[in-house]
Every structure is written in C-alpha cells, then in structure tokens.
Amino acid sequence: FGTHVTPRLAARWQRSDERLVVRGSIGGGYRAPSFKELLLFFENPGAGYVVEGNPDLSPETSYSVQAGTEWRATSWLYLAGDVFANRLRDMIFAVARPDDGTGTLQFTYDNIGRARSVGFETYAIATRGRAALELGYALTRTRDLDAERPLDGIPAHRFTATARWRDAKDRFDAFVSGVFTGHRPYFLDDDPQRATLTDRRFELRARVGKRFRSGLGGFIGIDNALDAGDAELDRIPPRTVYAGVEAHL
C-alpha cells in the first residue's frame, strides 16, 4: 500500500506523589486493511447475521487529538477521564447492507471517505475494605462527512456500573455488572438519511468464584441475565449460564 508517515507528539506530567497525572497527544495514523476485512466470510446463524469482507478496501489515514487525567483523590477514591477528537479519511468501517428479504442481517466493510468522531470517557473507582464500586460513562458523537449522517452502529451513550467483593484471605471473589447502551443507528432503508434505531439495551452479568486451601476451586456466572437484545437489529447472545472447576497444584 505504499509508504506513509505517521508523526506523533505526546506529553505526560505527574505530581511527585503520583496522585495526579495529566497527559495529552496529537498525531497522525495509518492503517492498512486486515486480512479479515479483505477476505472474511463469517456466518452466525445463532445470532442471525453474516459478515463478508471487501477485497477493494483502501488504507485509512487519520489525525487525532487526545487529553486525559487520572486523580487519586483519596486512599479509597480514584477518578479518571479522557477527551478525544479524530478526523479520518477512507475510514475502514463495518456497514450494514440493505435488507434483502431473507431476514438475515448482512454486514460488510467499506471505506468512509471522510469521517470524524469526538467524545469523552470518564470513570470512578471507590474501594472500601473488600468492596469496590466502579462507574463509567462514555459519550461519542460520530459523523460521516460525505453522507452527512452518523456512522453505523455506534451508540452516543454508554454507562457501566460494577460492584465487586474480593476477600483475598478466604480466596473468594464476586461481582455484578450492568451496562446501559443507548440507541444505535443503522441505515438499512433506501433513503440514505433515514436511520433505523436499535432499542436501548441494559445487560446484566454476575460471577462468583471460590478457591479452597487444597488448591481446588470453582466459579459460576451468568451473562445477559435479563435476556437483552432482539431478533431484529440487536442480535446478541441470549442469557447464558456457565460454571467451571479449577485446580492449582
């Protein structure tokens, strides 16, 4: 795919006690299409979709600006956040094909002539003894600058919350986690500006594990406990229960 230059400048500053870190970067990027993006043919009958590669893809180039900070406010509270802005040309992106009447969602890869994405992510971790609570939020705005519409399949809002319990002495750990995902647009209609939106989704998962002094242990967990998703656009694996046994010699 030829020769490309990708300059980058990054800076990082931290307090001597390492409780506060500030960082930033600006630079250019280049990415050639992968083997999967060029030649993949993948069918998932259980979830009802097909992904097919595109051998005519071109490399993508980008420029990005990022800034972030990490702050250990107290011995039990950790805060962090990042902001970003990306400008891409010939962006390699998974796009939905129009409905062909078979009921199977079809995706392929294509070059988006000009695109941009901006947003921020923030998260907090609070710990107290054996317990911990993690909260995170991400806001993302995308734009296909040629088609003048958002990019396929990227939600504007995403919120996560996880509660953990870890007892190193008793070798016991457990967590329950929830993820809220906002609407995601897909452009499946003959009208290129008409978006079909997925429903908002809330996923819940949990896991409990225990290891005994003998070296034996086990775990049990559940993913997508509320059976989120649907049979139209949001085809994710259904409620799944799993378990396992471990032996440490």
Coordinates of N, CA and C in Angstrom, one line a residue:
F1 N 0.8 -1.2 0.0 CA 0.0 0.0 0.0 C 0.8 1.3 0.0
G2 N 2.1 1.2 -0.3 CA 3.0 2.4 -0.3 C 3.6 2.8 1.0
T3 N 4.1 4.0 1.0 CA 4.8 4.5 2.2 C 4.0 5.6 2.8
H4 N 3.9 5.7 4.2 CA 3.1 6.7 4.8 C 3.9 7.1 6.1
V5 N 3.8 8.4 6.4 CA 4.5 9.0 7.6 C 3.4 9.2 8.6
T6 N 3.7 8.8 9.9 CA 2.7 9.0 11.0 C 3.3 9.7 12.1
P7 N 3.5 11.0 12.1 CA 4.1 11.7 13.2 C 3.2 11.7 14.5
R8 N 3.8 11.8 15.6 CA 3.0 11.9 16.9 C 3.8 12.6 17.9
L9 N 3.2 13.4 18.7 CA 3.8 14.1 19.8 C 2.9 13.9 21.1
A10 N 3.5 13.5 22.1 CA 2.8 13.2 23.4 C 3.5 13.8 24.6
A11 N 2.8 14.2 25.6 CA 3.4 14.7 26.8 C 2.6 14.1 28.0
R12 N 3.3 14.0 29.1 CA 2.8 13.5 30.3 C 3.4 14.2 31.5
W13 N 2.5 14.6 32.5 CA 3.0 15.3 33.7 C 2.4 14.6 34.9
Q14 N 3.1 14.4 36.0 CA 2.5 13.9 37.2 C 3.2 14.5 38.4
R15 N 2.4 14.6 39.5 CA 2.9 15.1 40.7 C 3.9 14.1 41.3
S16 N 4.7 14.7 42.2 CA 5.7 13.8 42.7 C 5.2 12.7 43.6
D17 N 4.0 12.9 44.1 CA 3.4 11.8 44.9 C 2.5 10.9 44.0
E18 N 2.5 11.1 42.7 CA 1.8 10.3 41.7 C 0.3 10.3 41.9
R19 N -0.3 11.2 42.7 CA -1.7 11.2 42.9 C -2.5 11.9 41.7
L20 N -1.8 12.7 40.9 CA -2.4 13.4 39.8 C -1.5 13.2 38.6
V21 N -2.1 12.8 37.5 CA -1.4 12.6 36.2 C -2.2 13.3 35.1
V22 N -1.6 14.1 34.3 CA -2.2 14.7 33.1 C -1.4 14.4 31.9
R23 N -2.1 14.0 30.8 CA -1.4 13.6 29.6 C -2.2 14.1 28.4
G24 N -1.5 14.2 27.3 CA -2.1 14.6 26.0 C -1.3 14.2 24.8
S25 N -1.9 14.1 23.7 CA -1.2 13.7 22.5 C -1.9 14.2 21.2
I26 N -1.1 14.3 20.2 CA -1.6 14.7 18.9 C -0.8 14.0 17.8
G27 N -1.4 13.5 16.8 CA -0.6 12.7 15.8 C -1.5 12.2 14.7
G28 N -0.7 11.6 13.7 CA -1.4 11.1 12.6 C -1.3 9.5 12.6
G29 N -2.3 8.9 12.0 CA -2.3 7.5 12.0 C -2.5 6.9 10.6
Y30 N -2.2 5.6 10.4 CA -2.3 5.0 9.1 C -2.6 3.5 9.4
R31 N -3.6 2.9 8.7 CA -3.9 1.5 8.9 C -4.3 0.9 7.6
A32 N -3.6 -0.2 7.2 CA -4.0 -0.9 6.0 C -5.1 -1.9 6.4
P33 N -5.9 -2.3 5.4 CA -7.0 -3.2 5.8 C -6.4 -4.6 6.1
S34 N -7.0 -5.2 7.1 CA -6.5 -6.5 7.6 C -7.0 -7.6 6.7
F35 N -6.4 -8.8 6.9 CA -6.9 -10.0 6.1 C -8.4 -10.2 6.3
K36 N -8.8 -10.1 7.6 CA -10.2 -10.3 7.9 C -11.1 -9.4 7.1
E37 N -10.7 -8.1 7.1 CA -11.6 -7.1 6.5 C -11.6 -7.3 5.0
L38 N -10.5 -7.8 4.4 CA -10.5 -8.0 3.0 C -11.2 -9.3 2.5
L39 N -11.1 -10.4 3.3 CA -11.5 -11.7 2.7 C -12.4 -12.5 3.7
L40 N -12.8 -12.0 4.8 CA -13.6 -12.7 5.7 C -15.0 -13.1 5.1
F41 N -15.4 -14.3 5.4 CA -16.9 -14.6 5.2 C -17.3 -15.4 6.5
F42 N -18.1 -14.8 7.3 CA -18.5 -15.3 8.6 C -20.0 -15.3 8.8
E43 N -20.5 -16.5 9.1 CA -21.9 -16.7 9.3 C -22.2 -17.0 10.8
N44 N -23.1 -16.3 11.4 CA -23.5 -16.7 12.8 C -25.0 -16.9 12.8
P45 N -25.4 -18.2 12.5 CA -26.8 -18.5 12.4 C -27.6 -18.3 13.7
G46 N -26.9 -18.5 14.8 CA -27.5 -18.4 16.1 C -27.9 -16.9 16.4
A47 N -27.1 -16.0 16.0 CA -27.4 -14.6 16.2 C -28.1 -14.0 14.9
G48 N -28.1 -14.7 13.8 CA -28.8 -14.2 12.6 C -28.1 -13.2 11.8
Y49 N -26.8 -13.2 11.6 CA -26.1 -12.2 10.8 C -25.0 -12.9 10.0
V50 N -24.6 -12.2 9.0 CA -23.5 -12.6 8.1 C -22.5 -11.4 8.0
V51 N -21.2 -11.6 8.0 CA -20.2 -10.6 7.8 C -19.3 -11.0 6.6
E52 N -19.2 -10.2 5.6 CA -18.4 -10.5 4.4 C -17.4 -9.5 4.2
G53 N -16.1 -9.9 3.9 CA -15.1 -9.0 3.6 C -15.2 -8.2 2.3
N54 N -14.3 -7.2 2.1 CA -14.3 -6.4 0.9 C -12.9 -6.3 0.3
P55 N -12.6 -7.0 -0.8 CA -11.2 -7.0 -1.3 C -10.8 -5.7 -1.9
D56 N -11.8 -4.8 -2.1 CA -11.5 -3.5 -2.7 C -11.2 -2.4 -1.7
L57 N -11.0 -2.7 -0.5 CA -10.7 -1.7 0.5 C -9.4 -1.0 0.3
S58 N -9.3 0.3 0.7 CA -8.1 1.1 0.6 C -7.7 1.3 2.1
P59 N -6.4 1.7 2.3 CA -5.9 2.0 3.7 C -6.6 3.3 4.2
E60 N -6.7 3.4 5.5 CA -7.3 4.6 6.1 C -6.2 5.4 6.8
T61 N -6.4 6.7 6.8 CA -5.5 7.6 7.5 C -6.3 8.5 8.5
S62 N -5.6 9.0 9.5 CA -6.3 9.7 10.5 C -5.4 10.7 11.2
Y63 N -6.0 11.7 11.8 CA -5.4 12.6 12.7 C -6.2 12.7 14.0
S64 N -5.6 12.7 15.1 CA -6.3 12.6 16.4 C -5.6 13.5 17.4
V65 N -6.5 14.0 18.3 CA -6.1 14.8 19.5 C -6.7 14.1 20.7
Q66 N -5.9 13.9 21.8 CA -6.5 13.3 23.0 C -5.9 13.9 24.2
A67 N -6.6 14.0 25.3 CA -6.2 14.5 26.5 C -6.9 13.8 27.6
G68 N -6.2 13.6 28.7 CA -6.8 12.8 29.8 C -6.1 13.1 31.2
T69 N -6.8 12.7 32.2 CA -6.2 12.9 33.6 C -6.6 11.8 34.5
E70 N -5.8 11.5 35.4 CA -6.0 10.5 36.5 C -5.8 11.2 37.8
W71 N -6.7 11.0 38.8 CA -6.6 11.6 40.0 C -7.0 10.6 41.1
R72 N -6.0 10.3 42.0 CA -6.3 9.5 43.2 C -6.7 10.5 44.3
A73 N -8.0 10.8 44.4 CA -8.5 11.9 45.3 C -8.2 11.5 46.7
T74 N -8.5 10.3 47.1 CA -8.2 9.8 48.5 C -7.7 8.4 48.4
S75 N -7.5 7.8 49.5 CA -7.0 6.4 49.5 C -8.0 5.4 49.0
W76 N -9.3 5.9 48.9 CA -10.3 4.9 48.5 C -11.1 5.4 47.2
L77 N -10.7 6.6 46.7 CA -11.4 7.1 45.5 C -10.4 7.4 44.4
Y78 N -10.7 6.8 43.2 CA -9.8 7.1 42.1 C -10.7 7.6 40.9
L79 N -10.3 8.7 40.3 CA -11.1 9.3 39.2 C -10.3 9.4 38.0
A80 N -10.9 9.3 36.8 CA -10.1 9.5 35.6 C -11.1 9.9 34.5
G81 N -10.5 10.6 33.4 CA -11.3 11.0 32.3 C -10.4 11.2 31.1
D82 N -11.0 11.1 29.9 CA -10.3 11.3 28.7 C -11.3 12.0 27.7
V83 N -10.7 12.9 26.9 CA -11.5 13.5 25.8 C -10.7 13.3 24.5
F84 N -11.4 13.2 23.4 CA -10.7 12.8 22.1 C -11.5 13.5 20.9
A85 N -10.7 13.7 19.9 CA -11.3 14.1 18.6 C -10.5 13.4 17.5
N86 N -11.2 12.8 16.6 CA -10.5 12.1 15.5 C -11.1 12.5 14.1
R87 N -10.2 12.7 13.2 CA -10.6 13.0 11.8 C -10.0 11.9 10.9
L88 N -10.8 11.2 10.2 CA -10.4 10.1 9.4 C -10.7 10.3 7.9
R89 N -9.9 9.7 7.1 CA -10.1 9.6 5.6 C -10.0 8.2 5.2
D90 N -11.0 7.8 4.3 CA -11.0 6.4 3.9 C -11.1 5.4 5.1
M91 N -11.9 5.8 6.1 CA -12.0 5.0 7.3 C -12.6 3.6 7.0
I92 N -12.0 2.6 7.5 CA -12.5 1.2 7.3 C -13.5 0.9 8.3
F93 N -14.7 0.6 7.9 CA -15.8 0.6 8.9 C -16.8 -0.5 8.5
A94 N -17.3 -1.2 9.5 CA -18.3 -2.2 9.2 C -19.7 -1.5 9.0
V95 N -20.3 -1.8 7.9 CA -21.6 -1.1 7.5 C -22.6 -2.2 7.2
A96 N -23.9 -1.8 7.4 CA -25.0 -2.8 7.2 C -25.4 -2.6 5.7
R97 N -25.7 -3.8 5.1 CA -26.3 -3.8 3.8 C -27.8 -3.7 3.9
P98 N -28.5 -3.1 2.8 CA -30.0 -3.1 2.8 C -30.6 -4.5 3.0
D99 N -31.7 -4.6 3.6 CA -32.4 -5.8 3.8 C -32.7 -6.5 2.5
D100 N -32.3 -7.8 2.3 CA -32.6 -8.5 1.1 C -33.8 -9.4 1.2
G101 N -34.5 -9.3 2.3 CA -35.8 -10.1 2.4 C -35.6 -11.4 3.0
T102 N -34.3 -11.8 3.3 CA -34.1 -13.1 3.9 C -34.2 -13.2 5.4
G103 N -34.3 -12.0 6.0 CA -34.3 -11.9 7.5 C -33.0 -12.0 8.2
T104 N -31.9 -12.1 7.4 CA -30.6 -12.2 8.0 C -29.9 -10.9 7.8
L105 N -29.4 -10.3 8.9 CA -28.6 -9.1 8.8 C -27.3 -9.3 8.1
Q106 N -27.0 -8.5 7.2 CA -25.8 -8.6 6.4 C -24.9 -7.4 6.6
F107 N -23.6 -7.7 6.9 CA -22.6 -6.6 7.1 C -21.4 -6.8 6.2
T108 N -20.8 -5.7 5.8 CA -19.5 -5.8 5.1 C -18.6 -4.6 5.6
Y109 N -17.5 -4.5 5.0 CA -16.6 -3.4 5.3 C -16.5 -2.5 4.1
D110 N -16.3 -1.2 4.4 CA -16.3 -0.2 3.4 C -15.4 0.9 3.8
N111 N -14.9 1.7 2.9 CA -14.2 2.9 3.2 C -15.1 4.1 3.3
I112 N -15.1 4.8 4.4 CA -15.9 6.0 4.6 C -14.9 7.2 4.2
G113 N -15.3 7.9 3.1 CA -14.4 8.9 2.5 C -13.9 9.9 3.6
R114 N -14.7 10.6 4.3 CA -14.3 11.5 5.4 C -15.2 11.3 6.6
A115 N -14.6 11.1 7.8 CA -15.4 10.9 9.0 C -14.7 11.5 10.2
R116 N -15.5 11.8 11.2 CA -14.9 12.3 12.4 C -15.7 11.7 13.6
S117 N -15.0 11.7 14.7 CA -15.6 11.2 16.0 C -15.0 12.1 17.1
V118 N -15.9 12.5 18.0 CA -15.5 13.3 19.2 C -16.2 12.7 20.4
G119 N -15.7 12.9 21.6 CA -16.4 12.4 22.7 C -15.5 12.5 24.0
F120 N -16.0 11.9 25.0 CA -15.2 11.8 26.2 C -15.6 10.5 27.0
E121 N -14.7 10.0 27.8 CA -15.0 8.9 28.7 C -14.5 9.3 30.1
T122 N -15.3 8.9 31.1 CA -15.0 9.2 32.5 C -15.3 8.0 33.3
Y123 N -14.6 7.7 34.4 CA -14.9 6.6 35.3 C -14.3 6.9 36.7
A124 N -14.9 6.2 37.6 CA -14.6 6.3 39.0 C -14.5 5.0 39.7
I125 N -13.6 4.8 40.6 CA -13.5 3.5 41.3 C -13.4 3.9 42.8
A126 N -14.4 3.4 43.6 CA -14.4 3.6 45.0 C -14.2 2.2 45.7
T127 N -13.3 2.2 46.7 CA -13.0 0.9 47.4 C -13.2 1.1 48.9
R128 N -13.7 0.1 49.5 CA -13.8 0.2 51.0 C -13.7 -1.2 51.5
G129 N -12.5 -1.5 52.1 CA -12.2 -2.9 52.5 C -12.3 -3.9 51.4
R130 N -13.1 -4.9 51.5 CA -13.2 -5.9 50.5 C -14.2 -5.5 49.3
A131 N -14.9 -4.4 49.5 CA -15.9 -4.0 48.5 C -15.3 -2.9 47.6
A132 N -15.8 -2.9 46.3 CA -15.4 -1.9 45.4 C -16.6 -1.6 44.4
L133 N -16.7 -0.3 44.0 CA -17.8 0.1 43.1 C -17.1 0.9 42.0
E134 N -17.4 0.5 40.7 CA -16.8 1.1 39.6 C -17.9 1.7 38.7
L135 N -17.8 2.9 38.3 CA -18.8 3.6 37.5 C -18.1 4.2 36.3
G136 N -18.7 4.1 35.1 CA -18.1 4.7 33.9 C -19.2 5.2 33.0
Y137 N -18.8 6.3 32.2 CA -19.8 6.8 31.2 C -19.0 7.3 30.0
A138 N -19.5 7.0 28.9 CA -18.9 7.4 27.6 C -19.9 8.1 26.7
L139 N -19.5 9.2 26.1 CA -20.3 10.0 25.2 C -19.5 10.0 23.9
T140 N -20.1 9.6 22.8 CA -19.4 9.6 21.5 C -20.4 10.1 20.4
R141 N -19.8 11.1 19.7 CA -20.5 11.7 18.5 C -19.7 11.4 17.3
T142 N -20.4 10.8 16.3 CA -19.7 10.4 15.0 C -20.4 11.1 13.9
R143 N -19.7 11.2 12.7 CA -20.3 11.8 11.5 C -19.6 11.3 10.3
D144 N -20.3 10.8 9.4 CA -19.9 10.5 8.0 C -20.0 11.9 7.3
L145 N -18.9 12.5 7.0 CA -18.9 13.9 6.4 C -19.3 13.9 5.0
D146 N -19.2 12.8 4.3 CA -19.7 12.7 2.9 C -21.2 12.4 2.8
A147 N -21.6 11.5 3.6 CA -23.1 11.1 3.6 C -23.9 12.0 4.5
E148 N -23.2 12.8 5.3 CA -23.9 13.8 6.2 C -24.9 13.0 7.2
R149 N -24.3 12.0 7.9 CA -25.1 11.3 8.8 C -24.2 10.6 9.8
P150 N -24.7 10.1 10.9 CA -23.8 9.4 11.9 C -23.3 8.1 11.3
L151 N -22.3 7.6 11.9 CA -21.7 6.3 11.5 C -22.6 5.1 12.0
D152 N -22.6 4.0 11.3 CA -23.5 2.9 11.6 C -23.0 2.3 13.0
G153 N -24.0 2.0 13.8 CA -23.8 1.1 14.9 C -23.1 1.6 16.1
I154 N -22.8 2.9 16.2 CA -22.1 3.4 17.3 C -23.1 4.2 18.2
P155 N -23.2 3.7 19.5 CA -24.2 4.4 20.4 C -23.6 5.8 20.9
A156 N -24.4 6.7 21.1 CA -24.0 8.0 21.6 C -23.7 7.9 23.1
H157 N -24.4 7.1 23.8 CA -24.3 7.0 25.3 C -24.0 5.6 25.7
R158 N -23.1 5.4 26.7 CA -22.9 4.1 27.3 C -22.5 4.3 28.8
F159 N -23.2 3.6 29.6 CA -22.9 3.7 31.1 C -22.7 2.3 31.6
T160 N -21.7 2.2 32.5 CA -21.4 0.9 33.1 C -21.3 1.1 34.6
A161 N -21.7 0.1 35.4 CA -21.6 0.1 36.8 C -21.3 -1.4 37.2
T162 N -20.3 -1.5 38.1 CA -19.9 -2.8 38.6 C -19.6 -2.8 40.1
A163 N -20.2 -3.7 40.8 CA -19.9 -3.9 42.2 C -19.2 -5.1 42.4
R164 N -18.1 -5.0 43.2 CA -17.2 -6.2 43.4 C -17.0 -6.5 44.9
W165 N -16.8 -7.7 45.2 CA -16.4 -8.2 46.6 C -15.3 -9.2 46.4
R166 N -14.1 -8.8 47.0 CA -12.9 -9.7 46.9 C -12.3 -9.8 48.3
D167 N -12.2 -11.1 48.7 CA -11.6 -11.4 50.0 C -10.4 -12.3 49.7
A168 N -9.2 -11.7 49.8 CA -8.0 -12.4 49.5 C -7.7 -13.5 50.5
K169 N -8.1 -13.3 51.7 CA -7.8 -14.3 52.8 C -8.6 -15.5 52.6
D170 N -9.9 -15.4 52.3 CA -10.8 -16.5 52.1 C -10.8 -17.0 50.6
R171 N -10.1 -16.3 49.7 CA -10.0 -16.6 48.3 C -11.4 -16.7 47.7
F172 N -12.1 -15.6 47.9 CA -13.5 -15.5 47.4 C -13.6 -14.2 46.7
D173 N -14.2 -14.3 45.5 CA -14.5 -13.0 44.8 C -15.8 -13.1 44.0
A174 N -16.5 -12.0 43.9 CA -17.8 -12.0 43.2 C -18.0 -10.6 42.6
F175 N -18.7 -10.5 41.6 CA -19.1 -9.2 41.0 C -20.4 -9.3 40.3
V176 N -21.1 -8.1 40.3 CA -22.3 -8.0 39.4 C -22.1 -6.7 38.6
S177 N -22.4 -6.8 37.3 CA -22.1 -5.6 36.5 C -23.3 -5.4 35.5
G178 N -23.6 -4.1 35.3 CA -24.6 -3.7 34.4 C -24.1 -2.7 33.4
V179 N -24.5 -2.8 32.2 CA -24.1 -2.0 31.1 C -25.4 -1.4 30.4
F180 N -25.5 -0.1 30.3 CA -26.6 0.5 29.6 C -26.1 1.1 28.3
T181 N -26.6 0.7 27.2 CA -26.2 1.2 25.9 C -27.4 1.9 25.2
G182 N -27.1 3.1 24.8 CA -28.2 3.9 24.1 C -28.5 3.4 22.7
H183 N -29.4 4.2 22.0 CA -29.7 3.8 20.7 C -28.5 3.8 19.8
R184 N -28.5 2.8 18.8 CA -27.5 2.7 17.8 C -28.2 2.9 16.4
P185 N -27.7 3.7 15.5 CA -28.3 3.9 14.2 C -27.8 2.9 13.2
Y186 N -28.7 2.4 12.4 CA -28.3 1.6 11.2 C -29.1 2.2 10.0
F187 N -28.4 2.3 8.9 CA -29.0 2.9 7.7 C -29.3 1.7 6.7
L188 N -30.5 1.2 6.8 CA -30.9 0.0 6.1 C -32.0 0.3 5.0
D189 N -32.5 1.5 5.1 CA -33.6 1.9 4.2 C -33.0 2.4 2.8
D190 N -33.9 2.5 1.8 CA -33.4 3.0 0.5 C -33.1 4.5 0.7
D191 N -33.7 5.2 1.6 CA -33.4 6.6 1.9 C -32.2 6.7 2.7
P192 N -31.0 7.2 2.2 CA -29.8 7.2 2.9 C -29.7 8.0 4.2
Q193 N -30.7 8.9 4.4 CA -30.7 9.7 5.6 C -31.6 9.2 6.6
R194 N -32.3 8.1 6.4 CA -33.3 7.6 7.3 C -32.6 6.5 8.1
A195 N -32.5 6.7 9.4 CA -31.9 5.8 10.3 C -32.9 4.9 11.0
T196 N -32.5 3.6 11.1 CA -33.3 2.7 12.0 C -32.5 2.5 13.3
L197 N -33.2 2.8 14.4 CA -32.5 2.8 15.7 C -32.8 1.6 16.4
T198 N -31.8 1.0 17.1 CA -32.0 -0.1 18.0 C -32.6 0.4 19.3
D199 N -33.3 -0.5 20.0 CA -33.8 -0.1 21.3 C -32.6 0.1 22.3
R200 N -32.8 0.9 23.3 CA -31.9 1.0 24.4 C -31.7 -0.4 25.0
R201 N -30.5 -0.7 25.4 CA -30.2 -2.0 25.9 C -29.6 -2.0 27.3
F202 N -30.0 -2.8 28.2 CA -29.4 -3.0 29.5 C -29.0 -4.4 29.7
E203 N -27.7 -4.7 29.9 CA -27.2 -6.0 30.1 C -26.7 -6.2 31.5
L204 N -27.0 -7.3 32.1 CA -26.6 -7.6 33.5 C -25.9 -8.9 33.5
R205 N -24.7 -8.9 34.2 CA -24.0 -10.2 34.3 C -23.4 -10.3 35.7
A206 N -23.1 -11.5 36.2 CA -22.6 -11.7 37.5 C -21.7 -12.9 37.5
R207 N -20.8 -13.0 38.5 CA -19.9 -14.2 38.6 C -19.5 -14.3 40.1
V208 N -19.4 -15.5 40.6 CA -19.0 -15.8 41.9 C -17.9 -16.9 41.8
G209 N -16.8 -16.7 42.5 CA -15.7 -17.7 42.5 C -15.1 -17.9 43.9
K210 N -14.7 -19.2 44.1 CA -14.1 -19.5 45.4 C -13.0 -20.5 45.2
R211 N -11.8 -20.3 45.9 CA -10.7 -21.2 45.8 C -10.4 -21.7 47.3
F212 N -10.3 -23.0 47.4 CA -10.0 -23.6 48.7 C -8.5 -23.8 48.9
R213 N -8.2 -24.0 50.2 CA -6.7 -24.1 50.5 C -6.1 -25.3 49.9
S214 N -6.9 -26.3 49.5 CA -6.4 -27.5 48.9 C -5.9 -27.2 47.5
G215 N -6.3 -26.1 46.9 CA -5.9 -25.8 45.5 C -7.1 -25.9 44.6
L216 N -8.2 -26.6 45.1 CA -9.3 -26.7 44.2 C -10.2 -25.5 44.3
G217 N -10.9 -25.2 43.3 CA -11.8 -24.0 43.3 C -12.8 -24.2 42.2
G218 N -13.7 -23.2 42.1 CA -14.7 -23.2 41.1 C -15.4 -21.9 41.0
F219 N -16.2 -21.7 40.0 CA -16.9 -20.5 39.7 C -18.2 -20.8 39.0
I220 N -19.1 -19.9 39.1 CA -20.4 -19.9 38.4 C -20.8 -18.5 38.0
G221 N -21.3 -18.3 36.9 CA -21.7 -17.0 36.4 C -22.8 -17.0 35.4
I222 N -23.3 -15.8 35.1 CA -24.4 -15.6 34.2 C -24.1 -14.4 33.3
D223 N -24.3 -14.4 32.0 CA -24.1 -13.3 31.1 C -25.5 -13.0 30.6
N224 N -25.8 -11.7 30.3 CA -27.0 -11.3 29.8 C -28.2 -11.9 30.6
A225 N -28.2 -11.6 31.9 CA -29.2 -12.2 32.8 C -30.6 -11.8 32.4
L226 N -30.8 -10.6 31.9 CA -32.1 -10.2 31.6 C -32.6 -10.5 30.2
D227 N -31.7 -11.2 29.5 CA -32.0 -11.6 28.1 C -32.3 -10.4 27.2
A228 N -31.4 -9.5 27.3 CA -31.5 -8.2 26.5 C -31.2 -8.6 25.0
G229 N -31.5 -7.6 24.1 CA -31.4 -7.8 22.7 C -32.7 -8.1 22.0
D230 N -32.7 -8.1 20.7 CA -33.9 -8.5 20.0 C -33.5 -9.2 18.7
A231 N -34.5 -9.7 18.0 CA -34.3 -10.5 16.8 C -34.2 -9.7 15.6
E232 N -34.2 -8.4 15.7 CA -34.1 -7.5 14.5 C -32.7 -7.0 14.3
L233 N -32.4 -6.0 15.1 CA -31.1 -5.3 14.9 C -30.1 -5.6 16.0
D234 N -30.5 -5.9 17.2 CA -29.7 -6.0 18.3 C -29.5 -7.5 18.7
R235 N -28.9 -8.2 17.8 CA -28.8 -9.7 18.0 C -27.5 -10.0 18.7
I236 N -27.6 -10.2 20.0 CA -26.5 -10.6 20.9 C -26.8 -11.9 21.5
P237 N -25.8 -12.6 22.0 CA -26.0 -13.9 22.6 C -27.1 -13.8 23.7
P238 N -28.0 -14.8 23.8 CA -29.0 -14.8 24.8 C -28.5 -15.1 26.2
R239 N -29.3 -15.1 27.2 CA -29.0 -15.4 28.6 C -28.1 -16.7 28.6
T240 N -26.9 -16.6 29.2 CA -26.0 -17.8 29.3 C -25.5 -18.0 30.7
V241 N -25.7 -19.2 31.2 CA -25.2 -19.6 32.5 C -23.9 -20.5 32.3
Y242 N -22.9 -20.3 33.0 CA -21.6 -21.0 32.8 C -21.1 -21.3 34.2
A243 N -20.2 -22.4 34.3 CA -19.6 -22.8 35.5 C -18.3 -23.5 35.2
G244 N -17.4 -23.5 36.2 CA -16.1 -24.2 35.9 C -15.5 -24.6 37.2
V245 N -14.5 -25.5 37.1 CA -13.7 -26.0 38.2 C -12.3 -25.8 37.9
E246 N -11.5 -25.4 38.9 CA -10.1 -25.1 38.8 C -9.3 -25.9 39.8
A247 N -8.1 -26.3 39.4 CA -7.2 -27.0 40.3 C -5.8 -26.3 40.2
H248 N -5.3 -25.9 41.3 CA -4.0 -25.2 41.3 C -3.1 -26.1 42.2
L249 N -2.0 -26.7 41.5 CA -1.1 -27.6 42.2 C 0.1 -26.9 42.6

